[in-house]
Amino acid sequence: MYNIGLDIGTGSVGWCLTDENGYLLKVNRKGNNGNTYRNSAWGVRLFESADTAADCRIKRSTRRRYNRRRTRIIELRKIMSDMIMPIDPNFYARLDEAFLWNEDKSDKAKAPFLLFNDKEYNDKKYYEDFKTIYHLRKYLINTTNKVDARLIYLALHHMMKYRGHFLYEGQTFESIDNVEDVFVELNNLVNAYIKECEDKDGNEYNDVYREIKKCLADNEIKNKDRKELIAAMFMRADYSKKYSKEVAVAILGYEFNVGIIVGENELTGEDNKPLKTKFSDANYEEQEENISSVLGEKYSIIEALKKIYSWKVLHGILGDNTYISSAMFAKYNIHKQQLSELKQLFHKYASQDEYSDFFHKEKDKSGNYIVNYANYIKGIKRLTNKDNKNYSAKQQLYISIRKILDDRALKDETYQKILKEMEEETFLEKINNVDNSAIPYQLNLMEMDKILTQQGVYYKELRDNKELLLKMLTSKIPYYVGPLNNNNKGNRNFAWMTKKAGKENEKVYPWNVKDVVDIDVTAEDFITRM
C-alpha cells in the first residue's frame, strides 16, 4: 500500500509516493547503460500555463462594438442616399477607398480630392472653411440656411461613430450637472459593500459633497493639492484615511487599487499583482469588461467613481458652453493662441535649428522619433521616450520645452504664463484625446436634434427619419441579450437570444431590439446559463 501526493499548479504538477508511514518510496529505473538504479519517487512536470479567456473576450467585445458602429453608419448612408447621390454619386465610394493606393482604387473612387471634388468646391476650400469636424458641427448648429447634404452627412457620421458613453443613460443633460447625487449613490454603495464609513444616509454629507464638486471644478487648484484636499473632504464624510486617498486618486483619473476600493485588499490581476487601473487610461474601455466580470455586483462602486470622474473631465471640456462643438471650437482657438506664443518665444530665445527640430523634424539621426511638437500633434504613439515612459505625451512635451527655454526665458512674462499653464496641464491641449471618453451621448444628441430640426426644413429624408436617427444615436443592446445570432435553431451554448413569435426572420438592431427580441425570456435564459 502506498500514498500519492500531488501539488497541482497553473504551470506545473509536483508528485511523490510515500508508504503508509509517510516515508518516501524508492523505485527502480534503468539507466542508459542498462544498469538499474534506486531513485526517490518524487518529481515535477513543467508545462506552459493556459491562457485565460480575458484576452479573447476583450477582442470579441471589441469586434462586436465595431460591427455595430459600422451598422449605424450603413443605415445612415441608406437614409441620406437620396440626398447625396443626385449631387455626388461617387461620394461614398471615395470615402470607402480613401486609404487605398490610387492604382488600387475603383474608377468611381479615383479623383484629385477625397471629400469634395466639385469644380467650385474642393477639399482645399472645405478645410479653409472648417479646420476640424467641430467647426463644421458648430456651423450647422448656428445656421438656418440650406446646407450641402455632404456636409450634413460628415457631421452626422462623426456623431454616430463617436456617440459618447452611457453612464447617464435615460437622463437629460440638465440632471447630469447634479453630481452630488452620484456622491450619495457612492456613499450608499460603500455602506452596503465595504462598511468603511458609518452606515448613514449619504444626504447627510451634502455640504461636503458640494465642496468636493467645487474643488473638482476649480482649475486654479494644482492637481497635487487637489488630491490632498479631496481626500480630507472624504474623511470628513466618515471614510477611513486609506479609503479616502484611494477614492480621491480614482476620481481625479490617477491609478488606483481596485481591491481597496471594493474592500478586497488581496484582489489581484492575471499577473498576480494587485489589480490596478485608471479611468484616464486610453485602454480603460477594454479593461472595463474584465474588471466588471471579476467584481460582479461590487463593480457598481467603480461605476459610481467613473461617473464622478466623467463629470470632472466633462466640466473641464465644456466650461461655460452648452454644445460640445462650441467647447471644442474654443479649445482649438486657445491651442492656436498658445502655439503662437510658444513660437514667438522660440524665435526670441532659441536658435533656428532648435526651432526647426522642435516644430518640424520627426526623427533624429538614429531614426528614433523626437519628443517635440511635430510628433505630439501627430499622435501619442510617436511621442514615447524611454527615459520619460511614466509621463503622458503632454507631460513629455512640457519636459522638452523646459529643457530648451528654462535657462533662457525664465524672466519672460509670456513664458511664466506658459509655465503656469503647463503646471495645470492646460497648455497645448488637443481636441482629440483620452478625456473625450468622458463625453456622454446626451451632448451629441442635443447637437444632432438641432441639426436635424433645422435642415429637416429643406430635406424630407431628414424630417421623416429624425426619430430613427436619434434612436440610432441613443440606443444600445442590453448586455443580457448577448450575440445577435438567429438561434431559434441549433446550438445555444454561445447565444441565447429568443425572438418574438413572427419576428424570427427580422434583423435585430439596437433601435428595434425591444420590438423584435423577447426580452423576458432572453433575460431569464441569461440568468439560467450563469
XYZ file of C-alpha atoms in Angstrom:
530
model
C 0.000 0.000 0.000
C 1.295 3.479 -0.816
C 0.113 7.105 -0.954
C 0.292 9.534 -3.866
C 0.818 13.255 -3.166
C 0.136 15.850 -5.868
C 0.836 19.601 -5.968
C -1.055 20.936 -8.969
C -0.312 24.473 -10.136
C -1.066 26.522 -13.242
C 2.302 25.703 -14.828
C 3.475 22.527 -13.077
C 2.470 19.312 -11.290
C 4.595 18.061 -8.403
C 4.240 14.429 -7.262
C 5.631 11.979 -4.752
C 4.990 8.422 -3.456
C 5.142 7.517 0.260
C 4.458 4.390 2.237
C 1.679 4.184 4.789
C 4.008 5.679 7.418
C 4.794 8.735 5.275
C 8.318 7.701 4.222
C 9.413 8.440 0.666
C 9.490 5.348 -1.542
C 12.263 4.278 -3.879
C 11.602 2.994 -7.399
C 13.771 1.078 -9.842
C 14.877 2.895 -13.008
C 17.137 1.608 -15.769
C 19.929 3.892 -16.940
C 21.269 4.288 -20.472
C 23.937 1.629 -19.759
C 21.329 -0.947 -18.759
C 22.102 -0.800 -15.020
C 19.259 -0.500 -12.509
C 19.175 2.471 -10.089
C 17.110 3.134 -6.981
C 15.587 6.664 -7.283
C 13.360 8.595 -4.871
C 9.779 8.515 -6.069
C 9.171 12.218 -6.452
C 9.436 14.798 -9.213
C 7.790 17.609 -11.091
C 6.413 18.114 -14.586
C 6.557 21.637 -16.049
C 4.334 22.944 -18.855
C 3.170 26.245 -20.295
C 0.362 27.872 -18.339
C -3.007 28.083 -20.042
C -4.212 31.469 -21.222
C -7.328 32.939 -19.623
C -10.356 33.858 -21.682
C -9.952 37.560 -20.852
C -7.954 38.482 -23.953
C -10.312 36.561 -26.223
C -13.335 38.120 -24.535
C -11.985 41.661 -24.939
C -11.266 41.110 -28.633
C -14.707 39.593 -29.158
C -16.473 42.517 -27.474
C -14.347 44.983 -29.452
C -15.303 43.285 -32.730
C -18.936 43.384 -31.711
C -18.715 47.089 -30.876
C -17.068 47.923 -34.196
C -19.616 45.835 -36.118
C -22.480 47.730 -34.510
C -20.749 51.022 -35.264
C -20.482 50.021 -38.937
C -24.166 49.101 -38.922
C -25.096 52.602 -37.722
C -23.017 54.171 -40.496
C -24.559 51.904 -43.153
C -28.093 52.782 -42.032
C -27.212 56.494 -42.002
C -25.983 56.169 -45.592
C -29.210 54.459 -46.650
C -31.293 57.279 -45.193
C -29.190 60.039 -46.797
C -28.568 58.282 -50.111
C -31.354 60.106 -51.974
C -29.925 63.414 -50.738
C -26.309 62.749 -51.763
C -26.430 60.571 -54.902
C -28.003 63.241 -57.185
C -25.241 65.768 -56.422
C -22.257 63.398 -55.989
C -22.834 59.717 -56.921
C -19.219 58.754 -56.092
C -19.114 60.358 -52.624
C -19.481 57.117 -50.631
C -17.060 55.258 -52.912
C -14.335 57.861 -52.317
C -14.807 57.607 -48.564
C -14.705 53.798 -48.579
C -11.490 53.625 -50.603
C -9.743 56.604 -49.029
C -6.912 54.508 -47.583
C -6.082 52.617 -50.780
C -3.288 53.493 -53.175
C -4.649 55.309 -56.187
C -3.868 52.383 -58.519
C -5.877 50.056 -56.243
C -8.979 52.238 -56.229
C -12.018 51.600 -58.381
C -12.842 54.066 -61.148
C -15.564 55.604 -59.001
C -13.128 56.435 -56.197
C -10.333 57.889 -58.353
C -10.387 61.665 -58.009
C -7.971 64.505 -57.163
C -9.798 65.165 -53.887
C -11.376 62.880 -51.299
C -14.415 64.643 -49.836
C -15.397 67.321 -52.338
C -14.420 67.031 -55.981
C -16.588 69.773 -57.498
C -15.272 72.430 -59.847
C -16.221 75.253 -57.498
C -15.690 73.484 -54.193
C -12.968 71.015 -53.230
C -11.175 69.734 -50.138
C -8.829 72.704 -50.020
C -11.729 75.129 -49.713
C -13.515 72.802 -47.296
C -10.585 72.796 -44.858
C -10.279 76.565 -45.180
C -13.900 76.832 -44.057
C -13.807 74.095 -41.416
C -10.483 73.446 -39.698
C -11.910 70.499 -37.715
C -15.117 68.476 -37.682
C -16.241 70.522 -34.673
C -16.001 73.710 -36.744
C -18.443 72.099 -39.175
C -20.784 70.938 -36.406
C -20.788 74.420 -34.853
C -21.638 75.939 -38.227
C -24.545 73.521 -38.749
C -25.948 74.279 -35.307
C -25.911 78.030 -35.867
C -27.075 78.276 -39.480
C -30.697 78.138 -40.633
C -29.755 78.180 -44.330
C -29.849 75.101 -46.536
C -26.513 73.259 -46.368
C -24.856 70.812 -48.785
C -26.083 67.291 -47.922
C -22.496 66.023 -47.828
C -21.640 68.446 -45.026
C -24.629 67.196 -43.050
C -23.536 63.595 -43.628
C -19.984 64.266 -42.370
C -21.331 65.810 -39.160
C -23.897 63.061 -38.507
C -21.321 60.384 -39.376
C -18.973 61.794 -36.717
C -21.718 61.746 -34.076
C -22.784 58.198 -34.968
C -19.199 56.978 -34.847
C -18.262 58.644 -31.555
C -21.556 58.678 -29.693
C -20.216 59.092 -26.160
C -20.640 56.996 -23.021
C -23.908 55.756 -21.499
C -23.163 56.320 -17.790
C -26.103 58.714 -17.514
C -28.464 56.669 -19.680
C -32.039 57.877 -19.550
C -31.134 61.251 -18.035
C -31.323 64.651 -19.644
C -28.156 66.688 -19.723
C -29.521 69.197 -17.216
C -29.665 66.496 -14.495
C -26.079 65.369 -15.099
C -24.763 68.558 -13.526
C -26.120 67.409 -10.155
C -23.062 65.299 -9.371
C -23.875 65.410 -5.634
C -26.462 62.684 -6.314
C -23.649 60.416 -7.514
C -21.724 61.060 -4.286
C -24.805 59.962 -2.334
C -25.046 56.854 -4.550
C -21.366 56.107 -3.880
C -21.851 56.518 -0.132
C -24.787 54.099 -0.105
C -22.810 51.533 -2.136
C -19.849 51.773 0.234
C -22.185 51.308 3.195
C -23.705 48.259 1.535
C -20.487 46.520 0.454
C -17.479 47.948 2.312
C -18.644 49.360 5.658
C -15.638 51.694 5.639
C -17.789 54.619 6.701
C -20.647 54.912 9.178
C -23.938 53.480 7.986
C -25.609 56.838 7.350
C -27.706 58.246 4.558
C -25.404 59.922 2.068
C -27.605 63.026 2.043
C -26.219 63.904 5.482
C -22.941 64.842 3.795
C -24.376 67.111 1.078
C -22.306 70.082 2.274
C -19.112 68.005 1.968
C -20.095 66.766 -1.492
C -20.755 70.324 -2.660
C -17.255 71.254 -1.510
C -15.745 68.283 -3.405
C -17.676 69.310 -6.523
C -16.371 72.866 -6.202
C -12.812 71.576 -5.750
C -13.076 69.335 -8.839
C -14.335 72.246 -10.957
C -11.727 74.777 -9.787
C -8.925 74.837 -12.372
C -6.876 77.209 -10.225
C -6.082 74.397 -7.762
C -2.947 72.394 -8.549
C -3.555 68.678 -9.085
C -1.197 67.598 -6.297
C -3.031 69.905 -3.862
C -6.445 68.835 -5.155
C -5.692 65.204 -4.289
C -4.977 66.025 -0.642
C -7.942 68.375 -0.351
C -10.442 65.863 -1.733
C -9.076 63.036 0.424
C -9.517 65.250 3.504
C -13.109 66.021 2.463
C -13.953 62.320 2.132
C -12.530 61.769 5.626
C -14.991 64.402 6.866
C -17.707 62.210 5.314
C -16.543 59.402 7.677
C -14.417 57.459 5.172
C -11.194 55.964 6.538
C -7.930 57.750 5.672
C -6.691 54.909 3.446
C -10.015 54.597 1.629
C -10.345 58.375 1.201
C -6.965 58.632 -0.517
C -7.792 55.797 -2.917
C -11.180 57.312 -3.833
C -9.576 60.722 -4.368
C -6.958 59.455 -6.820
C -9.630 57.431 -8.663
C -11.959 60.352 -9.375
C -9.005 62.511 -10.431
C -8.017 59.979 -13.100
C -4.885 58.618 -11.419
C -4.097 54.922 -10.977
C -5.989 53.314 -8.073
C -6.080 49.927 -6.387
C -9.364 48.225 -7.317
C -9.099 45.804 -4.387
C -9.004 48.606 -1.795
C -11.980 50.342 -3.424
C -14.175 47.221 -3.258
C -12.928 46.019 0.141
C -10.869 43.071 -1.147
C -7.283 44.077 -0.413
C -5.845 40.797 -1.716
C -7.513 41.142 -5.134
C -5.008 40.526 -7.931
C -4.992 40.641 -11.719
C -3.884 37.981 -14.172
C -0.226 38.787 -13.419
C -0.826 38.006 -9.710
C -0.112 41.642 -8.857
C -2.639 43.981 -7.181
C -5.389 44.831 -9.665
C -4.943 48.488 -10.600
C -6.402 50.737 -13.276
C -7.175 54.374 -14.021
C -10.135 55.980 -15.769
C -7.850 58.268 -17.791
C -6.167 55.281 -19.447
C -6.809 55.209 -23.201
C -7.339 51.427 -22.897
C -9.714 51.561 -19.927
C -12.715 50.664 -22.072
C -11.025 47.357 -22.949
C -10.207 46.683 -19.263
C -13.694 47.574 -18.082
C -15.438 44.345 -19.066
C -12.777 42.221 -17.368
C -12.966 44.268 -14.142
C -16.755 44.079 -14.206
C -16.732 40.269 -14.534
C -14.221 39.947 -11.668
C -16.117 42.226 -9.253
C -19.715 41.270 -10.003
C -22.167 43.460 -8.068
C -19.344 45.426 -6.456
C -18.498 46.874 -9.860
C -21.262 49.413 -9.226
C -18.815 51.163 -6.843
C -16.277 51.559 -9.667
C -19.066 52.736 -11.950
C -20.090 55.448 -9.478
C -16.487 56.650 -9.237
C -16.244 56.765 -13.029
C -19.370 58.910 -13.178
C -17.717 61.450 -10.884
C -14.507 61.355 -12.925
C -16.510 61.812 -16.130
C -18.322 64.805 -14.653
C -14.999 66.376 -13.661
C -13.499 65.932 -17.141
C -16.738 66.967 -18.850
C -16.834 70.171 -16.817
C -13.292 70.896 -17.941
C -14.218 70.282 -21.593
C -17.492 72.220 -21.715
C -16.702 75.137 -19.437
C -19.480 77.692 -19.969
C -20.516 76.250 -23.362
C -23.812 74.482 -23.997
C -22.674 72.490 -27.035
C -19.612 70.259 -27.262
C -18.728 71.652 -30.712
C -18.607 75.191 -29.269
C -16.322 73.975 -26.487
C -14.012 72.234 -28.970
C -14.022 75.320 -31.204
C -12.869 77.410 -28.230
C -10.281 74.771 -27.315
C -8.892 74.882 -30.857
C -8.514 78.677 -30.718
C -6.808 78.515 -27.313
C -4.343 75.937 -28.662
C -3.716 78.163 -31.691
C -3.003 81.196 -29.479
C -0.731 79.214 -27.139
C 1.184 77.769 -30.087
C 1.711 81.267 -31.476
C 3.098 82.442 -28.115
C 5.436 79.437 -27.903
C 6.754 80.037 -31.420
C 7.464 83.663 -30.556
C 9.499 82.536 -27.546
C 11.467 80.093 -29.718
C 12.165 82.844 -32.263
C 13.337 85.081 -29.444
C 15.410 82.680 -27.305
C 16.213 79.568 -29.387
C 18.338 79.018 -32.475
C 16.873 78.433 -35.929
C 17.983 74.782 -35.779
C 16.252 74.288 -32.403
C 13.089 75.878 -33.801
C 13.135 73.625 -36.866
C 13.866 70.483 -34.824
C 11.059 71.189 -32.358
C 8.272 72.205 -34.732
C 9.075 70.330 -37.945
C 11.527 67.463 -37.529
C 10.160 63.982 -36.748
C 13.186 61.680 -36.351
C 16.765 62.009 -35.172
C 19.834 60.671 -36.995
C 19.253 57.191 -35.489
C 15.729 57.053 -36.880
C 14.018 57.471 -33.491
C 11.079 59.816 -33.028
C 11.932 63.075 -31.227
C 9.892 64.340 -28.283
C 8.681 67.569 -29.864
C 5.576 69.383 -31.055
C 5.638 67.833 -34.538
C 5.238 64.318 -33.117
C 2.955 65.371 -30.244
C 0.356 66.737 -32.643
C 0.553 63.646 -34.871
C -0.155 61.108 -32.160
C 0.768 59.737 -28.741
C 2.407 56.548 -30.073
C 5.093 58.616 -31.763
C 5.867 60.528 -28.566
C 7.322 57.784 -26.368
C 10.642 58.444 -24.721
C 12.142 55.541 -22.735
C 13.562 57.983 -20.169
C 10.112 59.507 -19.512
C 7.868 56.476 -20.065
C 5.929 57.171 -16.843
C 4.789 60.535 -18.202
C 1.924 61.234 -20.582
C 2.642 62.554 -24.084
C 1.658 66.042 -22.990
C 3.943 65.909 -19.945
C 6.825 64.685 -22.105
C 6.258 67.659 -24.414
C 6.392 70.023 -21.424
C 9.700 68.484 -20.297
C 11.123 69.012 -23.782
C 10.001 72.674 -23.831
C 11.540 73.371 -20.434
C 14.877 71.817 -21.422
C 15.155 74.389 -24.216
C 13.647 77.524 -22.629
C 14.104 77.318 -18.837
C 17.615 78.767 -18.764
C 16.914 81.472 -21.346
C 13.332 82.695 -20.963
C 12.638 82.278 -17.246
C 12.151 86.025 -16.682
C 9.865 86.452 -19.684
C 6.231 87.182 -18.680
C 4.845 85.092 -21.556
C 6.975 82.128 -20.517
C 5.862 82.497 -16.901
C 2.248 82.287 -18.105
C 3.099 79.178 -20.131
C 4.794 77.572 -17.108
C 1.618 78.069 -15.089
C -0.490 76.548 -17.876
C 1.888 73.573 -18.104
C 1.615 73.047 -14.351
C -2.178 72.958 -14.702
C -1.780 70.751 -17.836
C -3.900 73.129 -19.923
C -1.121 74.149 -22.319
C -1.442 72.947 -25.947
C -4.360 70.620 -25.222
C -5.517 68.635 -28.246
C -9.145 68.377 -29.334
C -8.982 64.585 -29.658
C -7.597 62.994 -26.506
C -8.498 60.412 -23.898
C -10.631 62.949 -21.979
C -13.205 62.747 -24.774
C -14.215 59.350 -23.365
C -15.962 61.338 -20.614
C -18.405 62.902 -23.088
C -21.932 61.466 -22.596
C -24.080 60.688 -25.618
C -26.566 63.358 -24.493
C -24.225 66.110 -25.756
C -24.142 64.620 -29.247
C -27.891 64.046 -29.046
C -28.509 67.760 -28.391
C -26.492 68.743 -31.461
C -27.976 66.096 -33.738
C -31.511 67.027 -32.726
C -30.912 70.684 -33.576
C -29.201 69.951 -36.904
C -31.983 67.555 -37.981
C -34.646 70.087 -36.990
C -33.033 72.960 -38.892
C -32.012 71.045 -42.016
C -35.182 68.932 -41.984
C -36.965 72.016 -43.300
C -35.061 71.540 -46.578
C -34.605 67.742 -46.670
C -37.608 65.403 -46.463
C -35.320 62.419 -45.707
C -34.076 64.053 -42.503
C -37.521 65.204 -41.487
C -39.169 61.793 -41.973
C -36.336 59.816 -40.350
C -35.493 62.166 -37.475
C -36.860 59.836 -34.793
C -35.000 56.833 -36.237
C -31.696 58.743 -36.472
C -31.970 59.880 -32.862
C -32.733 56.295 -31.810
C -29.663 55.089 -33.683
C -27.560 57.509 -31.634
C -29.106 56.729 -28.258
C -29.928 53.021 -28.442
C -27.747 50.123 -27.377
C -28.426 46.431 -26.938
C -28.711 45.319 -23.275
C -25.815 43.114 -22.162
C -28.121 40.209 -21.280
C -29.273 39.864 -24.913
C -25.824 38.625 -25.910
C -24.798 37.777 -29.505
C -27.364 38.637 -32.176
C -27.385 35.190 -33.783
C -30.650 33.847 -35.113
C -30.524 30.971 -32.647
C -34.052 29.622 -32.656
C -32.463 26.535 -34.209
C -29.154 24.897 -33.476
C -26.615 25.206 -30.675
C -27.446 27.757 -27.961
C -24.239 27.314 -25.945
C -22.854 30.647 -27.096
C -26.041 32.548 -27.922
C -29.335 32.556 -26.033
C -31.378 35.356 -27.597
C -35.008 34.479 -28.311
C -37.073 36.476 -30.793
C -40.772 37.144 -30.529
C -43.216 34.976 -32.446
C -43.478 36.132 -36.026
C -40.186 38.085 -35.779
C -37.851 35.123 -36.310
C -36.510 36.374 -39.644
C -36.338 40.054 -38.718
C -32.885 41.571 -38.191
C -32.074 42.925 -34.733
C -30.750 46.461 -34.363
C -30.143 48.397 -31.147
C -33.063 50.662 -32.001
C -35.583 47.830 -32.584
C -34.362 45.263 -30.037
C -37.432 45.661 -27.792
C -39.761 45.141 -30.733
C -38.013 42.024 -32.100
C -36.481 40.275 -29.075
C -38.486 38.579 -26.330
C -36.743 40.456 -23.518
C -38.263 38.473 -20.625
C -37.343 35.035 -21.997
C -33.873 36.189 -23.087
C -33.104 37.747 -19.699
C -34.265 34.584 -17.910
C -32.071 32.421 -20.172
C -29.101 34.692 -19.450
C -29.522 34.236 -15.685
C -30.142 30.480 -16.029
C -26.961 29.978 -18.064
C -24.905 31.567 -15.301
